[in-house]
Amino acid sequence: MQQVYTSSALIGAFDLHADNNYLAIIDGQDQRIYERKLPNTTDVVLSELAPFKDDLQGIVVESTFNWYWLVDTLMDEGYHLHLANPAGIQKYKGLKHSNDKHDAFWLAHLLRLGILPQGYIYPKHERPVRDLLRKRGHLVRLRTSLINSLQDIIYRNCGCKVNGNKIKAVRHDHLTELFAGQEELALSGTVSKQSIDFLTTAIRRLEQAVHHKLKLKDEYEKLLSIPGVGMILALTIMLETGTIHRFPTVGAFASYCRKVPSVWTSNGKKKGKGNDKNGNKYLAWAFSEAAELTRRYDERAKAFFNRKAARTNRMVAHKAVAHKLARAAYFIMRDKVDYQPEKLFC
């Protein structure tokens, strides 16, 4: 339960943008004490807050794409920070006018009442390695798009298929013979292959750096007992989850992993749906990958998938396996136990 601030408390809030922010401060009776638009400069922000530092009991920062620098700066100075979750904040629909000033005071007002939807402030010292792993995923997606493009070129012009693993092979050339005597196609293939090889080398460098800097914690090492889950997936789940104890229930964790369907019903009838993308997209990817791999190596998971697919379709079955794995991972991490398929796919 969030703290409800007293009448003597001051509460600050930042409506943060790419190159500026709007700072608003209220007291415990919702009276506006201070407001100003500021540049995104550390010295300016700290100097404006300095006169209120002893009385400020809480500061809200909106969770935008660039919140790291501001939150870290204020926490290092001893301020008590709250990270606002924009997806959970609703504006009054009857407003005729809204701007940065209104938004900043609204954040402060929500915190004063103790009803501010909050996000998780990920530990500063672990954030760089997590972002390194995210960059690896970005490069993998770029490489996959190049591989798909090159395979399309080969399909159209040669009428044959080249396996993606052969295209990714750095030490062996499986393409030159296919484009022999076709100068333009050979150039297109060469440029694509060079780009793919460059990305492959970069991906390996990132993987080595992550392995060198980080090891699985005890509560997450058990994730490797899930068939098909290797070091990259386990590290992704560990780094994107943070501490598992921030999720009070298994349902909350599964929802955060985007593995809970969003549907609104009334009187047994569907009335719409919510935000399917509310949650962590990296955990969603990790458990989707795990679902595909686990059903290859776990007979119980494969049998469950086949039964579900026969009644519905393959996509629904895949999502069902991913959902079950997300729930299993919660208990594996919380209780430090091994994967138990007999309990999961009964």
Short mmCIF file of C-alpha atoms in Angstrom, two decimals:
data_model
loop_
_atom_site.label_atom_id
_atom_site.label_comp_id
_atom_site.label_asym_id
_atom_site.label_seq_id
_atom_site.Cartn_x
_atom_site.Cartn_y
_atom_site.Cartn_z
CA MET A 1 0.00 0.00 0.00
CA GLN A 2 1.35 3.41 -0.99
CA GLN A 3 2.11 6.12 1.53
CA VAL A 4 -0.41 8.95 1.94
CA TYR A 5 1.57 12.14 2.56
CA THR A 6 0.88 14.55 5.42
CA SER A 7 -0.09 18.21 5.07
CA SER A 8 3.48 19.33 5.81
CA ALA A 9 5.02 17.21 3.07
CA LEU A 10 6.16 18.56 -0.28
CA ILE A 11 5.81 16.38 -3.36
CA GLY A 12 7.52 16.97 -6.68
CA ALA A 13 6.87 15.60 -10.15
CA PHE A 14 8.63 15.76 -13.50
CA ASP A 15 6.82 15.58 -16.84
CA LEU A 16 9.84 14.43 -18.84
CA HIS A 17 10.53 14.93 -22.55
CA ALA A 18 13.47 14.40 -24.89
CA ASP A 19 15.13 17.78 -24.35
CA ASN A 20 13.23 19.39 -21.47
CA ASN A 21 11.07 18.67 -18.45
CA TYR A 22 8.36 20.40 -16.45
CA LEU A 23 8.85 20.41 -12.68
CA ALA A 24 5.86 20.84 -10.37
CA ILE A 25 5.81 20.85 -6.56
CA ILE A 26 2.74 20.71 -4.30
CA ASP A 27 2.23 20.51 -0.56
CA GLY A 28 0.21 17.96 1.39
CA GLN A 29 -2.98 19.98 0.85
CA ASP A 30 -2.55 20.02 -2.93
CA GLN A 31 -1.50 23.67 -3.02
CA ARG A 32 0.86 24.50 -5.87
CA ILE A 33 4.21 25.63 -4.49
CA TYR A 34 6.45 25.72 -7.57
CA GLU A 35 6.31 25.18 -11.32
CA ARG A 36 8.83 25.69 -14.10
CA LYS A 37 9.93 24.30 -17.45
CA LEU A 38 13.59 23.23 -17.29
CA PRO A 39 16.20 21.96 -19.73
CA ASN A 40 17.39 18.38 -19.34
CA THR A 41 20.56 19.46 -17.59
CA THR A 42 21.67 17.89 -14.32
CA ASP A 43 23.01 21.10 -12.77
CA VAL A 44 19.86 23.08 -13.54
CA VAL A 45 17.51 20.41 -12.18
CA LEU A 46 19.46 20.03 -8.93
CA SER A 47 19.76 23.77 -8.38
CA GLU A 48 16.00 24.25 -8.82
CA LEU A 49 15.25 21.46 -6.34
CA ALA A 50 17.85 22.54 -3.77
CA PRO A 51 15.66 25.06 -1.85
CA PHE A 52 13.03 22.34 -1.32
CA LYS A 53 15.31 19.39 -0.63
CA ASP A 54 14.75 19.13 3.12
CA ASP A 55 10.96 19.17 2.74
CA LEU A 56 10.55 17.04 -0.39
CA GLN A 57 9.34 13.62 0.74
CA GLY A 58 8.74 12.17 -2.69
CA ILE A 59 9.42 12.90 -6.36
CA VAL A 60 7.65 11.36 -9.35
CA VAL A 61 9.35 10.86 -12.70
CA GLU A 62 7.31 9.66 -15.64
CA SER A 63 8.63 6.42 -17.16
CA THR A 64 9.57 7.72 -20.60
CA PHE A 65 12.28 6.33 -22.89
CA ASN A 66 14.94 8.56 -21.27
CA TRP A 67 14.25 8.37 -17.54
CA TYR A 68 17.54 6.73 -16.50
CA TRP A 69 19.65 9.88 -16.18
CA LEU A 70 17.09 11.86 -14.17
CA VAL A 71 16.16 9.07 -11.75
CA ASP A 72 19.80 8.10 -11.17
CA THR A 73 20.83 11.72 -10.58
CA LEU A 74 18.07 12.36 -8.04
CA MET A 75 18.55 9.05 -6.22
CA ASP A 76 22.30 9.72 -5.94
CA GLU A 77 21.40 13.04 -4.28
CA GLY A 78 19.23 11.30 -1.71
CA TYR A 79 15.75 12.07 -3.05
CA HIS A 80 12.98 9.47 -2.68
CA LEU A 81 11.93 8.54 -6.23
CA HIS A 82 8.77 7.06 -7.68
CA LEU A 83 8.63 5.92 -11.32
CA ALA A 84 5.17 6.56 -12.78
CA ASN A 85 3.73 3.93 -15.11
CA PRO A 86 2.09 5.86 -18.01
CA ALA A 87 0.03 2.83 -19.08
CA GLY A 88 -1.75 2.83 -15.72
CA ILE A 89 -2.48 6.58 -15.52
CA GLN A 90 -5.87 7.77 -16.73
CA LYS A 91 -6.75 11.40 -17.44
CA TYR A 92 -10.20 12.81 -16.77
CA LYS A 93 -12.07 12.42 -20.07
CA GLY A 94 -13.91 15.71 -19.65
CA LEU A 95 -10.79 17.88 -19.80
CA LYS A 96 -10.89 20.58 -22.45
CA HIS A 97 -7.23 21.45 -22.14
CA SER A 98 -4.11 19.60 -21.02
CA ASN A 99 -0.43 20.45 -21.18
CA ASP A 100 2.91 19.63 -19.55
CA LYS A 101 2.08 21.77 -16.52
CA HIS A 102 -1.19 19.93 -15.91
CA ASP A 103 0.46 16.54 -16.41
CA ALA A 104 3.22 17.29 -13.89
CA PHE A 105 0.79 18.46 -11.20
CA TRP A 106 -1.46 15.45 -11.91
CA LEU A 107 1.47 13.08 -11.21
CA ALA A 108 2.20 14.86 -7.94
CA HIS A 109 -1.50 14.75 -7.01
CA LEU A 110 -1.69 10.98 -7.59
CA LEU A 111 1.36 10.42 -5.41
CA ARG A 112 -0.06 12.59 -2.62
CA LEU A 113 -3.22 10.46 -2.58
CA GLY A 114 -1.21 7.23 -2.65
CA ILE A 115 -2.79 6.02 -5.90
CA LEU A 116 0.08 6.56 -8.34
CA PRO A 117 0.54 3.55 -10.68
CA GLN A 118 4.25 2.83 -10.33
CA GLY A 119 6.88 1.09 -12.39
CA TYR A 120 9.94 -0.79 -11.20
CA ILE A 121 13.19 1.16 -10.83
CA TYR A 122 15.67 -1.43 -12.03
CA PRO A 123 18.97 -1.42 -10.07
CA LYS A 124 21.42 0.97 -11.68
CA HIS A 125 24.44 -1.39 -11.55
CA GLU A 126 22.60 -4.20 -13.41
CA ARG A 127 21.00 -2.02 -16.09
CA PRO A 128 23.99 -1.81 -18.48
CA VAL A 129 24.33 -5.60 -18.80
CA ARG A 130 20.59 -5.97 -19.32
CA ASP A 131 20.72 -3.35 -22.08
CA LEU A 132 23.70 -5.18 -23.60
CA LEU A 133 21.57 -8.30 -23.89
CA ARG A 134 18.77 -6.21 -25.41
CA LYS A 135 21.21 -4.92 -28.01
CA ARG A 136 22.08 -8.52 -28.86
CA GLY A 137 18.41 -9.20 -29.51
CA HIS A 138 18.22 -6.13 -31.74
CA LEU A 139 21.17 -7.36 -33.83
CA VAL A 140 19.68 -10.86 -34.05
CA ARG A 141 16.47 -9.39 -35.51
CA LEU A 142 18.46 -7.36 -38.03
CA ARG A 143 20.44 -10.46 -39.05
CA THR A 144 17.24 -12.48 -39.41
CA SER A 145 15.74 -9.87 -41.73
CA LEU A 146 18.88 -9.99 -43.90
CA ILE A 147 18.82 -13.79 -43.98
CA ASN A 148 15.16 -13.80 -45.01
CA SER A 149 15.87 -11.26 -47.73
CA LEU A 150 18.79 -13.30 -49.08
CA GLN A 151 16.73 -16.49 -49.03
CA ASP A 152 14.03 -14.72 -51.06
CA ILE A 153 16.64 -13.72 -53.66
CA ILE A 154 17.83 -17.33 -53.89
CA TYR A 155 14.25 -18.66 -54.16
CA ARG A 156 13.36 -16.25 -56.97
CA ASN A 157 16.47 -16.65 -59.08
CA CYS A 158 17.74 -20.16 -58.35
CA GLY A 159 14.60 -22.05 -57.47
CA CYS A 160 16.19 -23.71 -54.45
CA LYS A 161 16.41 -23.27 -50.71
CA VAL A 162 19.52 -22.58 -48.64
CA ASN A 163 19.25 -23.29 -44.93
CA GLY A 164 19.62 -20.29 -42.65
CA ASN A 165 22.43 -21.98 -40.69
CA LYS A 166 24.43 -22.33 -43.90
CA ILE A 167 23.93 -18.66 -44.68
CA LYS A 168 25.11 -17.73 -41.15
CA ALA A 169 28.24 -19.91 -41.44
CA VAL A 170 31.26 -17.61 -41.31
CA ARG A 171 34.00 -20.05 -42.34
CA HIS A 172 32.27 -21.65 -45.33
CA ASP A 173 30.88 -20.06 -48.50
CA HIS A 174 27.70 -21.79 -49.67
CA LEU A 175 26.52 -19.02 -51.99
CA THR A 176 29.16 -18.27 -54.62
CA GLU A 177 28.31 -21.26 -56.81
CA LEU A 178 24.62 -20.35 -56.83
CA PHE A 179 25.29 -16.93 -58.40
CA ALA A 180 28.03 -18.02 -60.82
CA GLY A 181 27.86 -16.03 -64.07
CA GLN A 182 25.27 -13.58 -62.68
CA GLU A 183 27.21 -10.46 -61.75
CA GLU A 184 24.36 -8.41 -60.29
CA LEU A 185 22.98 -11.28 -58.23
CA ALA A 186 26.47 -12.17 -57.05
CA LEU A 187 27.00 -8.60 -55.83
CA SER A 188 23.65 -8.59 -54.03
CA GLY A 189 24.47 -11.93 -52.39
CA THR A 190 27.99 -10.83 -51.44
CA VAL A 191 26.82 -7.60 -49.81
CA SER A 192 24.08 -9.44 -47.90
CA LYS A 193 26.51 -12.15 -46.75
CA GLN A 194 29.09 -9.61 -45.58
CA SER A 195 26.44 -7.79 -43.54
CA ILE A 196 25.22 -11.07 -42.03
CA ASP A 197 28.78 -12.11 -41.12
CA PHE A 198 29.46 -8.72 -39.54
CA LEU A 199 26.33 -9.02 -37.40
CA THR A 200 27.19 -12.60 -36.45
CA THR A 201 30.60 -11.47 -35.21
CA ALA A 202 29.06 -8.58 -33.27
CA ILE A 203 26.45 -10.87 -31.69
CA ARG A 204 29.16 -13.25 -30.51
CA ARG A 205 31.11 -10.35 -28.99
CA LEU A 206 28.06 -9.24 -27.06
CA GLU A 207 27.36 -12.79 -25.85
CA GLN A 208 30.95 -13.16 -24.63
CA ALA A 209 30.76 -9.81 -22.83
CA VAL A 210 27.51 -10.77 -21.08
CA HIS A 211 28.90 -14.16 -20.05
CA HIS A 212 32.08 -12.50 -18.76
CA LYS A 213 30.27 -9.86 -16.70
CA LEU A 214 27.35 -11.86 -15.38
CA LYS A 215 26.49 -15.29 -14.01
CA LEU A 216 23.10 -16.72 -13.22
CA LYS A 217 22.00 -16.13 -9.66
CA ASP A 218 21.04 -19.17 -7.60
CA GLU A 219 17.31 -18.54 -7.90
CA TYR A 220 17.57 -18.31 -11.68
CA GLU A 221 20.04 -21.14 -12.37
CA LYS A 222 17.19 -23.63 -12.07
CA LEU A 223 15.76 -22.17 -15.29
CA LEU A 224 18.31 -24.24 -17.17
CA SER A 225 16.41 -27.35 -16.11
CA ILE A 226 13.63 -26.39 -18.56
CA PRO A 227 14.24 -28.40 -21.77
CA GLY A 228 15.42 -26.09 -24.55
CA VAL A 229 16.22 -23.15 -22.29
CA GLY A 230 19.88 -22.25 -22.64
CA MET A 231 22.09 -19.58 -21.18
CA ILE A 232 20.81 -16.69 -23.36
CA LEU A 233 17.14 -17.33 -22.56
CA ALA A 234 17.90 -17.88 -18.86
CA LEU A 235 19.92 -14.65 -18.67
CA THR A 236 17.19 -12.76 -20.50
CA ILE A 237 14.55 -13.99 -18.06
CA MET A 238 16.79 -13.19 -15.08
CA LEU A 239 17.74 -9.69 -16.21
CA GLU A 240 14.26 -8.68 -17.38
CA THR A 241 12.55 -10.07 -14.26
CA GLY A 242 14.82 -8.46 -11.68
CA THR A 243 13.82 -9.73 -8.27
CA ILE A 244 11.01 -12.26 -8.57
CA HIS A 245 9.62 -11.12 -5.21
CA ARG A 246 8.32 -7.89 -6.75
CA PHE A 247 5.52 -10.00 -8.25
CA PRO A 248 3.00 -10.91 -5.50
CA THR A 249 1.35 -13.70 -7.52
CA VAL A 250 2.11 -16.02 -10.41
CA GLY A 251 -0.71 -14.34 -12.34
CA ALA A 252 0.96 -10.94 -11.99
CA PHE A 253 4.20 -12.35 -13.39
CA ALA A 254 2.45 -14.10 -16.30
CA SER A 255 0.64 -10.86 -17.10
CA TYR A 256 3.93 -8.92 -17.02
CA CYS A 257 5.29 -11.47 -19.52
CA ARG A 258 2.33 -10.69 -21.83
CA LYS A 259 1.12 -14.27 -21.53
CA VAL A 260 -2.36 -13.49 -20.20
CA PRO A 261 -5.10 -12.76 -22.77
CA SER A 262 -6.75 -9.36 -22.57
CA VAL A 263 -10.54 -9.48 -22.80
CA TRP A 264 -13.39 -7.50 -21.23
CA THR A 265 -16.68 -9.27 -20.61
CA SER A 266 -20.07 -8.37 -19.21
CA ASN A 267 -22.89 -10.83 -18.55
CA GLY A 268 -20.83 -13.52 -20.26
CA LYS A 269 -20.40 -11.49 -23.47
CA LYS A 270 -17.21 -10.01 -24.86
CA LYS A 271 -17.24 -6.21 -24.62
CA GLY A 272 -13.79 -5.39 -25.96
CA LYS A 273 -10.18 -5.88 -25.00
CA GLY A 274 -7.40 -4.12 -23.15
CA ASN A 275 -3.79 -3.40 -24.01
CA ASP A 276 -2.19 -6.66 -25.18
CA LYS A 277 1.25 -5.00 -25.18
CA ASN A 278 1.13 -3.93 -21.54
CA GLY A 279 4.11 -5.74 -20.03
CA ASN A 280 7.68 -6.64 -20.87
CA LYS A 281 8.23 -7.41 -24.56
CA TYR A 282 11.59 -9.07 -23.89
CA LEU A 283 10.08 -11.58 -21.47
CA ALA A 284 7.28 -12.14 -23.97
CA TRP A 285 9.90 -13.02 -26.59
CA ALA A 286 11.86 -15.23 -24.19
CA PHE A 287 8.89 -17.39 -23.23
CA SER A 288 7.70 -17.57 -26.83
CA GLU A 289 11.13 -18.93 -27.80
CA ALA A 290 11.11 -21.26 -24.80
CA ALA A 291 7.70 -22.62 -25.83
CA GLU A 292 8.98 -23.48 -29.30
CA LEU A 293 12.12 -25.17 -27.98
CA THR A 294 10.56 -26.96 -25.01
CA ARG A 295 7.99 -28.78 -27.11
CA ARG A 296 10.83 -30.13 -29.24
CA TYR A 297 12.66 -31.66 -26.30
CA ASP A 298 9.88 -32.39 -23.78
CA GLU A 299 7.40 -35.13 -24.75
CA ARG A 300 4.79 -33.93 -22.27
CA ALA A 301 4.95 -30.39 -23.69
CA LYS A 302 4.74 -31.78 -27.23
CA ALA A 303 1.71 -33.92 -26.38
CA PHE A 304 -0.03 -30.95 -24.72
CA PHE A 305 0.69 -28.76 -27.74
CA ASN A 306 -0.71 -31.36 -30.16
CA ARG A 307 -3.91 -31.82 -28.13
CA LYS A 308 -4.44 -28.06 -27.89
CA ALA A 309 -3.69 -27.52 -31.58
CA ALA A 310 -6.19 -30.23 -32.57
CA ARG A 311 -8.96 -28.48 -30.64
CA THR A 312 -8.04 -24.91 -31.64
CA ASN A 313 -5.06 -24.02 -33.84
CA ARG A 314 -1.27 -24.01 -33.65
CA MET A 315 -0.94 -20.36 -32.62
CA VAL A 316 -3.34 -20.77 -29.70
CA ALA A 317 -1.50 -23.93 -28.67
CA HIS A 318 1.86 -22.15 -28.84
CA LYS A 319 0.56 -19.32 -26.64
CA ALA A 320 -0.82 -21.86 -24.15
CA VAL A 321 2.58 -23.55 -23.82
CA ALA A 322 4.30 -20.16 -23.39
CA HIS A 323 1.79 -19.23 -20.68
CA LYS A 324 2.41 -22.46 -18.80
CA LEU A 325 6.19 -21.98 -19.01
CA ALA A 326 5.90 -18.43 -17.66
CA ARG A 327 3.91 -19.74 -14.68
CA ALA A 328 6.39 -22.58 -14.16
CA ALA A 329 9.32 -20.15 -14.31
CA TYR A 330 7.76 -18.05 -11.55
CA PHE A 331 7.77 -20.98 -9.09
CA ILE A 332 11.18 -22.19 -10.31
CA MET A 333 12.69 -18.78 -9.52
CA ARG A 334 10.74 -18.13 -6.34
CA ASP A 335 11.19 -21.57 -4.74
CA LYS A 336 14.52 -22.54 -6.39
CA VAL A 337 13.18 -25.85 -7.67
CA ASP A 338 13.77 -27.80 -10.88
CA TYR A 339 11.38 -27.92 -13.81
CA GLN A 340 8.63 -30.50 -13.17
CA PRO A 341 6.69 -31.30 -16.40
CA GLU A 342 4.37 -33.74 -14.62
CA LYS A 343 2.87 -30.82 -12.68
CA LEU A 344 2.79 -28.48 -15.65
CA PHE A 345 1.37 -30.68 -18.41
CA CYS A 346 -0.94 -33.06 -16.58
#
